[in-house]
XYZ file of N, CA, C and O in Angstrom:
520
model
N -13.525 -18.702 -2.518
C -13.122 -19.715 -3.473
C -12.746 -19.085 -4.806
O -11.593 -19.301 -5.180
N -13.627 -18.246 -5.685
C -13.141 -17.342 -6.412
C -11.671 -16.752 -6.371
O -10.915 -16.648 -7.337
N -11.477 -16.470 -5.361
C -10.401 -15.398 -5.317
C -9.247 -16.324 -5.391
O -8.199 -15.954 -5.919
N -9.440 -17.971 -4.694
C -8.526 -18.711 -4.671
C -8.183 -19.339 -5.809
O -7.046 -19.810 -5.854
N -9.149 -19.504 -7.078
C -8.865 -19.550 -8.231
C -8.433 -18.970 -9.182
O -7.959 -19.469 -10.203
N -8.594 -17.634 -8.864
C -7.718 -16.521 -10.077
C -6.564 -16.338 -9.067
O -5.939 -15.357 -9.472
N -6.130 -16.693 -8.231
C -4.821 -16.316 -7.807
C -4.282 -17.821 -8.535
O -3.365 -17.824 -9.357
N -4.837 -18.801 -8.196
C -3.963 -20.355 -8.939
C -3.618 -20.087 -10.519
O -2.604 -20.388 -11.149
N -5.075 -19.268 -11.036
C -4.291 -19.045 -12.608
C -4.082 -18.134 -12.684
O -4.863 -17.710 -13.536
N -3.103 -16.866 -12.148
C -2.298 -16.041 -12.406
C -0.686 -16.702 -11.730
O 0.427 -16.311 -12.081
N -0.941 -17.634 -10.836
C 0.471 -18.099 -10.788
C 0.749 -19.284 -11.881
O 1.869 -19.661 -12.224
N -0.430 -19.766 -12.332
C 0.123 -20.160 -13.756
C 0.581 -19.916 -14.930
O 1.262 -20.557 -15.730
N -0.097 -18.455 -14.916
C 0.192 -17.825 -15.611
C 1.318 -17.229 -15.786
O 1.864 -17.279 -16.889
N 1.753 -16.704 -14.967
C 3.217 -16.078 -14.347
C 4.703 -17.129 -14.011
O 5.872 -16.835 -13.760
N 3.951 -18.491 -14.157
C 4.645 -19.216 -13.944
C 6.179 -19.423 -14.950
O 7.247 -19.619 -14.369
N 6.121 -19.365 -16.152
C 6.970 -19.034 -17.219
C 8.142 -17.967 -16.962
O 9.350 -18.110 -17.150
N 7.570 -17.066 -16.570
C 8.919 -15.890 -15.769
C 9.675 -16.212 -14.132
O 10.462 -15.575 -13.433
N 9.001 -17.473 -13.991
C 10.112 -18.024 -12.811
C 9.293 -17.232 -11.212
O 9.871 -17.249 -10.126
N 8.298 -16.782 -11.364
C 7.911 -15.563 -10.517
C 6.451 -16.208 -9.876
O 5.701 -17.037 -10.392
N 6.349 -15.558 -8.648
C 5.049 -15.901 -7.806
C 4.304 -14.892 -7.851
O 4.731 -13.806 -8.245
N 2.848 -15.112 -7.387
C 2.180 -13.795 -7.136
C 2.987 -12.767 -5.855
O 3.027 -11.537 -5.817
N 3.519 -13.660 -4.977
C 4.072 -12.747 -3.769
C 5.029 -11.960 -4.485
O 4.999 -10.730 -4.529
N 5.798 -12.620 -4.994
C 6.496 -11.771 -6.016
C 7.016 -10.575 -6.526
O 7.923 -9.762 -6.344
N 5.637 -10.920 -7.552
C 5.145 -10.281 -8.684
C 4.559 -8.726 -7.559
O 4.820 -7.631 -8.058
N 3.747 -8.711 -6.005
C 3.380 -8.039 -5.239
C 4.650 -7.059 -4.956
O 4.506 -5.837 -5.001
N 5.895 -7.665 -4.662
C 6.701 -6.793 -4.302
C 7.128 -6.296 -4.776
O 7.243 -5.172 -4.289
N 7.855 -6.515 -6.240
C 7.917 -6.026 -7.403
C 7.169 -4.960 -7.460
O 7.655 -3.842 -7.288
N 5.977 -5.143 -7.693
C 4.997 -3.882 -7.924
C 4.851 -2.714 -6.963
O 4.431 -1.654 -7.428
N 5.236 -2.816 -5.323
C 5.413 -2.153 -4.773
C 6.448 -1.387 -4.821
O 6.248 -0.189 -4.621
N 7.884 -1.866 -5.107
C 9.086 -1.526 -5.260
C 8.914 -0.390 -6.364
O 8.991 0.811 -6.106
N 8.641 -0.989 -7.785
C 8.664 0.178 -8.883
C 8.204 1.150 -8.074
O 8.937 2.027 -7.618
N 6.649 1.038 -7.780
C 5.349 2.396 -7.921
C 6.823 3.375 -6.455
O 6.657 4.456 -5.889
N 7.767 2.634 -6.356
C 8.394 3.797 -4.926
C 7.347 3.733 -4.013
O 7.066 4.894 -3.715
N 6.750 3.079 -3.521
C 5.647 2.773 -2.257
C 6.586 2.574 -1.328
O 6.725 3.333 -0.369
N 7.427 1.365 -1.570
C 8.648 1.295 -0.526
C 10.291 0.813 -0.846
O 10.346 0.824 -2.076
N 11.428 0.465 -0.404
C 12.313 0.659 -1.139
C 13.276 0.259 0.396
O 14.413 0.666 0.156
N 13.249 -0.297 1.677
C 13.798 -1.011 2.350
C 12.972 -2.374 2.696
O 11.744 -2.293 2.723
N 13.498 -3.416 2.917
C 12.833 -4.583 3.267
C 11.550 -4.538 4.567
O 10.551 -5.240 4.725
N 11.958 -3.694 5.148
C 11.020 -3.625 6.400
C 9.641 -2.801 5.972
O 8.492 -3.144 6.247
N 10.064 -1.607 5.217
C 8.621 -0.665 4.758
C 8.229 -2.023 3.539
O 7.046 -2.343 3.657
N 8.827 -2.682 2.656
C 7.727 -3.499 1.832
C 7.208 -4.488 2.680
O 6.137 -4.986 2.331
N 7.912 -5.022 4.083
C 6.933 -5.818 4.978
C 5.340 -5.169 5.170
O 4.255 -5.733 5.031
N 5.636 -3.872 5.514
C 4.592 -3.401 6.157
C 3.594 -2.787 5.239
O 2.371 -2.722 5.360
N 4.531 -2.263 4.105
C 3.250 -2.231 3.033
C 2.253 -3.327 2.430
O 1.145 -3.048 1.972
N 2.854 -4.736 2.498
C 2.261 -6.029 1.816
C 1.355 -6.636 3.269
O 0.314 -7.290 3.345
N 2.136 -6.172 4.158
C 1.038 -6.786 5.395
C 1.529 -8.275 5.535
O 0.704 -9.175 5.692
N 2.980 -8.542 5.472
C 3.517 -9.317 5.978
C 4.429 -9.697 6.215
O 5.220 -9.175 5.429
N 5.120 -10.582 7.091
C 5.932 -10.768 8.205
C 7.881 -10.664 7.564
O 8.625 -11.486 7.029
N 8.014 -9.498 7.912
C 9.600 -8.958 7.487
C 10.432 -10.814 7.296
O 11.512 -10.668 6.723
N 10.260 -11.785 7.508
C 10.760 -12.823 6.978
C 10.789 -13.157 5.996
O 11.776 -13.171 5.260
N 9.148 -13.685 5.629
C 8.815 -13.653 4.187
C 9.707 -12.432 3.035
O 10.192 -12.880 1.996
N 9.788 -11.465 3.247
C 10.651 -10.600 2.814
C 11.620 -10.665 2.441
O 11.915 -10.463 1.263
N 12.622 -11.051 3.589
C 14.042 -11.457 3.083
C 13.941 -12.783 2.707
O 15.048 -13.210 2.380
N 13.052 -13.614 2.620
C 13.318 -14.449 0.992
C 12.687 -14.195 -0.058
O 13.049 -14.712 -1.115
N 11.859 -13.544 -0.015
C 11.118 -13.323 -1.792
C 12.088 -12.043 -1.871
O 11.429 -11.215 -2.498
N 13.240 -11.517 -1.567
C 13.982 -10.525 -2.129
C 14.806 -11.135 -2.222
O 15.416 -10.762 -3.223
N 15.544 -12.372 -1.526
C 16.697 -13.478 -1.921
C 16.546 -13.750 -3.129
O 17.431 -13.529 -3.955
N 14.998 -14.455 -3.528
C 14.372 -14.905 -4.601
C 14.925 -14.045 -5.727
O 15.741 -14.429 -6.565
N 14.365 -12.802 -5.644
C 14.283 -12.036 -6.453
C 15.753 -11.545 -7.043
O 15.811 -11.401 -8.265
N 16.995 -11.266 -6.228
C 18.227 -11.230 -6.426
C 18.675 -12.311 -7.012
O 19.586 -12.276 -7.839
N 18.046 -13.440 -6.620
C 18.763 -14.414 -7.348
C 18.335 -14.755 -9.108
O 18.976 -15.402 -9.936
N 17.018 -14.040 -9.249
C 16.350 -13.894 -10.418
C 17.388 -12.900 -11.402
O 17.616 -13.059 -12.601
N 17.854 -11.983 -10.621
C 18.233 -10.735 -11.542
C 17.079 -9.588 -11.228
O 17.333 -8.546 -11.833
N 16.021 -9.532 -10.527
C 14.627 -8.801 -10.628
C 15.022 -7.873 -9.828
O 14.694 -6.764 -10.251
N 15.701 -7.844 -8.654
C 15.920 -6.943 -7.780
C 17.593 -6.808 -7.120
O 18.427 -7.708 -7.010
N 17.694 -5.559 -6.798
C 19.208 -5.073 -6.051
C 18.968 -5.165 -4.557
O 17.922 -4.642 -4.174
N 19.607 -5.635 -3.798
C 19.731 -5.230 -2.424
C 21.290 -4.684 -2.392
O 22.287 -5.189 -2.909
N 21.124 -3.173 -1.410
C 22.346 -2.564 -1.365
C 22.054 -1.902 0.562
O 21.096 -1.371 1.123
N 23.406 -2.302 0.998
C 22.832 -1.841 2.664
C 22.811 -0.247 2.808
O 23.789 0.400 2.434
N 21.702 0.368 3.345
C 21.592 1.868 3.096
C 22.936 2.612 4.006
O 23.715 2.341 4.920
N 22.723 3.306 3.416
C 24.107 4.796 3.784
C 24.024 5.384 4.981
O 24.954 5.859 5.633
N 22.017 5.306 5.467
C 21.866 5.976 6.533
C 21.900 4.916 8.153
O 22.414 5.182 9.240
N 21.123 3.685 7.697
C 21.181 2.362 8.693
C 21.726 1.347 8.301
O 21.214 0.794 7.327
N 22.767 0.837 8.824
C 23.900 0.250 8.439
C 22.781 -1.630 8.298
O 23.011 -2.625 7.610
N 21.766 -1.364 9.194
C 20.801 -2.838 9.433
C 19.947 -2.511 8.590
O 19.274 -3.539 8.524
N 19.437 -1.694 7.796
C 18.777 -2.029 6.312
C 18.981 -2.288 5.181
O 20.113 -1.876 4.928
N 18.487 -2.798 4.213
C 18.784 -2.695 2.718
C 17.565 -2.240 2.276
O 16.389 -2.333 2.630
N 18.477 -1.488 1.005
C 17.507 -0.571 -0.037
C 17.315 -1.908 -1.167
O 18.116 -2.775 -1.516
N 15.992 -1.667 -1.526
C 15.765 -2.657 -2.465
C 15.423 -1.592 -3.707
O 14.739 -0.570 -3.766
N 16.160 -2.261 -4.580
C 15.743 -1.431 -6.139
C 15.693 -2.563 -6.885
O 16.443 -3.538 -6.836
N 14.317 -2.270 -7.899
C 14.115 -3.351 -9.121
C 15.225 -2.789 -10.005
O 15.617 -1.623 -10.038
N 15.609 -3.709 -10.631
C 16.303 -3.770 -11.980
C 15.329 -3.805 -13.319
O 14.107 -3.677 -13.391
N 16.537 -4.074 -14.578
C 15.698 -4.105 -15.825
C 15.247 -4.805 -16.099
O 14.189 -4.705 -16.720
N 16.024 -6.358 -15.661
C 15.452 -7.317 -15.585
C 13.974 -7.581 -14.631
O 13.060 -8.252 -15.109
N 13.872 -6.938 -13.174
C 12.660 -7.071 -12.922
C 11.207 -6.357 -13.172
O 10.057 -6.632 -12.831
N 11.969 -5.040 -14.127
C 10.890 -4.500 -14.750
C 10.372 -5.303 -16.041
O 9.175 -5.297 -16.330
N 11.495 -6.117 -16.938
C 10.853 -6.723 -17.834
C 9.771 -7.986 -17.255
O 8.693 -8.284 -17.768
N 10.523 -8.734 -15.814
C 9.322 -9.422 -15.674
C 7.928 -9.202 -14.930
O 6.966 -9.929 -14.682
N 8.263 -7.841 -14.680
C 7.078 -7.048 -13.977
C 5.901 -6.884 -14.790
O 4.732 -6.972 -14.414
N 6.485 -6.550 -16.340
C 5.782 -5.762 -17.184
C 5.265 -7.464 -17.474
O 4.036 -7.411 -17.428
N 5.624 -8.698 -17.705
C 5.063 -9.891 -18.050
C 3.877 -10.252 -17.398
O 2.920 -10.791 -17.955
N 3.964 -9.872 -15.904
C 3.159 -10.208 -15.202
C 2.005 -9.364 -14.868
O 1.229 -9.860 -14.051
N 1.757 -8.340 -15.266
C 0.823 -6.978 -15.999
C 0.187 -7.630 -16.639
O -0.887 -7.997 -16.162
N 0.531 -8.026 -17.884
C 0.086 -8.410 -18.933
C -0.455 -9.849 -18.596
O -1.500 -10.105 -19.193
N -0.046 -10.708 -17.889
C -0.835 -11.831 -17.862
C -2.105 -11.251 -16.280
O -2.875 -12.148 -15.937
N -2.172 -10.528 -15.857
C -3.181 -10.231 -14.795
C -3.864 -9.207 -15.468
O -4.825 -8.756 -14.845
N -3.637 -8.720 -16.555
C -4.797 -7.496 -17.262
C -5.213 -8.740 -18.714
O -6.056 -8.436 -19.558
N -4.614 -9.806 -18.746
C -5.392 -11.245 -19.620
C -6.332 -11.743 -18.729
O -7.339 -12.204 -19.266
N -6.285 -11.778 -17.514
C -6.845 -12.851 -16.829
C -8.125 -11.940 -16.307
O -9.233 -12.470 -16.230
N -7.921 -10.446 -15.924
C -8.955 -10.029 -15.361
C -10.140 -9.518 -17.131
O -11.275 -9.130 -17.409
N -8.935 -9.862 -17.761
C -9.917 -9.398 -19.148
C -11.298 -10.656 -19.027
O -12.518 -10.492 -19.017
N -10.270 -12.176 -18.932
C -11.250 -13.117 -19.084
C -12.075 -13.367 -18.268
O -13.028 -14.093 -18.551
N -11.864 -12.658 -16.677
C -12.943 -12.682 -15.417
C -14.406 -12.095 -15.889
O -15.540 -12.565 -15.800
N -13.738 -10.503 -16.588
C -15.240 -9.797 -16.943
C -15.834 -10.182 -17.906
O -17.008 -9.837 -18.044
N -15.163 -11.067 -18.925
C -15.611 -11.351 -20.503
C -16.744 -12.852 -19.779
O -17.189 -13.582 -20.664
N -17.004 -13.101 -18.815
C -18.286 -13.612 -18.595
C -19.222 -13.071 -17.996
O -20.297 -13.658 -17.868
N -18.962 -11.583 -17.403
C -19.942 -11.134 -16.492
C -21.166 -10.808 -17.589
O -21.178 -11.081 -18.789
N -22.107 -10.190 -16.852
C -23.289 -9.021 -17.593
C -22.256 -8.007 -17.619
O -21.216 -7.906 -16.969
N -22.933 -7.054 -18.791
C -22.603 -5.696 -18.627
C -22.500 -5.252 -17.052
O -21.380 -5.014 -16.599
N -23.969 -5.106 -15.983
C -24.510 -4.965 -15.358
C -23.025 -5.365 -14.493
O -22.289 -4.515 -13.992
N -22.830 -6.591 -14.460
C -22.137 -7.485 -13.639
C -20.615 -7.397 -13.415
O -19.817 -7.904 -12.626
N -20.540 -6.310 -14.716
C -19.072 -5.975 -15.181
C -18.596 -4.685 -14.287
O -17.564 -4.651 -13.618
N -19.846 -3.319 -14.450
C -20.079 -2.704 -13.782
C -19.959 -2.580 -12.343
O -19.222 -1.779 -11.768
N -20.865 -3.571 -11.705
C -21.326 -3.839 -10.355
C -19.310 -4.046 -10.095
O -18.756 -3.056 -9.618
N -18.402 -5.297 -10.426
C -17.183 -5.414 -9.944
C -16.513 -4.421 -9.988
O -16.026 -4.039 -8.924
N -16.257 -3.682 -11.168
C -15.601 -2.233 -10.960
C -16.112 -1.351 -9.669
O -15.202 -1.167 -8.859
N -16.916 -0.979 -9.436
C -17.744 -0.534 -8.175
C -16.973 -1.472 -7.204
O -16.028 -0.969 -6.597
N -17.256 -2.702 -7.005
C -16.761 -2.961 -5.732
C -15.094 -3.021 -5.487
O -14.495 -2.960 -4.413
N -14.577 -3.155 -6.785
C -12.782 -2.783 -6.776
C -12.050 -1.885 -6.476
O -10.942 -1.833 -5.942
N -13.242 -0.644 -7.132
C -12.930 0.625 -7.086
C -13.239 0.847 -5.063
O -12.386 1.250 -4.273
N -14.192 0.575 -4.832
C -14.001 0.633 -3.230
C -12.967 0.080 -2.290
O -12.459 0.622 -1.309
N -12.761 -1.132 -2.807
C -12.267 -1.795 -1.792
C -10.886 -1.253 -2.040
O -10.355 -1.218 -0.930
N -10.009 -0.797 -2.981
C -9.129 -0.058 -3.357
C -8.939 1.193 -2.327
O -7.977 1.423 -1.593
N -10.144 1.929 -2.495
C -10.289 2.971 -1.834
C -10.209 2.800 -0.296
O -9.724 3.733 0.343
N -10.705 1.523 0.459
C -10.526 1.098 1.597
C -8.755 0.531 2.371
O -8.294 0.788 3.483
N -8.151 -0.293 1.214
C -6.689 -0.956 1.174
C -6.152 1.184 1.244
O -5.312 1.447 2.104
N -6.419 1.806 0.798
C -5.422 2.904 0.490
C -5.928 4.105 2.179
O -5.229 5.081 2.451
N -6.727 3.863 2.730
C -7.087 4.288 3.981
C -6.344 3.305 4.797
O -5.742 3.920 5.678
N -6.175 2.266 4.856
C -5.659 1.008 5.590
C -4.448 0.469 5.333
O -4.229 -0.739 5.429
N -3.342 1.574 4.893
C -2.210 0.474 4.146
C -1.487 0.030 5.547
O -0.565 -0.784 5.534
């Protein structure tokens, strides 16, 4: 339930830049170069190459992202963010490093601690498991 509530207010949050958390996910994969055809960001996000080719429709139609068909497979496209989707990348940073500010600004110290620990793992687990 938690988790289902800071995802509702980060898409409220994010809501102003026209952008979803799914989004805002691919986006973030795209910059970091994690992946950069529609099929590797399927498989990096852990979901279904459909969803894909519309949150990159989405995203082209935003200005956030390029689709260009690659040089080497005539049936892929290379996806590259633009400036525009780095500016709304960088928006949506900033409202998820607000929101996780206000998650810990109720914990304990103790409590603040203890979540870093379990982020820092489960991080460590998603990066064994991509």
């Amino acid at each position: 339930m938690v988790g289902a509530q800071i995802t509702k207010s980060f898409a409220e949050q994010i809501a102003p830049t026209g952008l979803t958390p799914k989004q805002v996910g691919l986006l973030a994969v795209v910059e970091a170069g994690l992946a950069s055809s529609q099929r590797d960001i399927a498989t990096r996000l852990h979901v279904a190459p459909s969803l894909v080719v519309t949150l990159v429709d989405q995203l082209v139609d935003l200005g956030a992202v390029s689709k260009t068909r690659s040089r080497s497979d005539r049936r892929a496209h290379k996806i590259e963010i633009t400036p525009e989707g780095r500016r709304l990348l960088a928006s949506a940073v900033a409202a998820a490093e607000a929101l996780d500010a206000d998650v810990r600004s109720v914990l304990s110290p103790a409590g603040r601690a203890a979540l870093s620990t379990l982020l820092t793992e489960l991080d460590t687990c998603q990066d064994r498991n991509p």
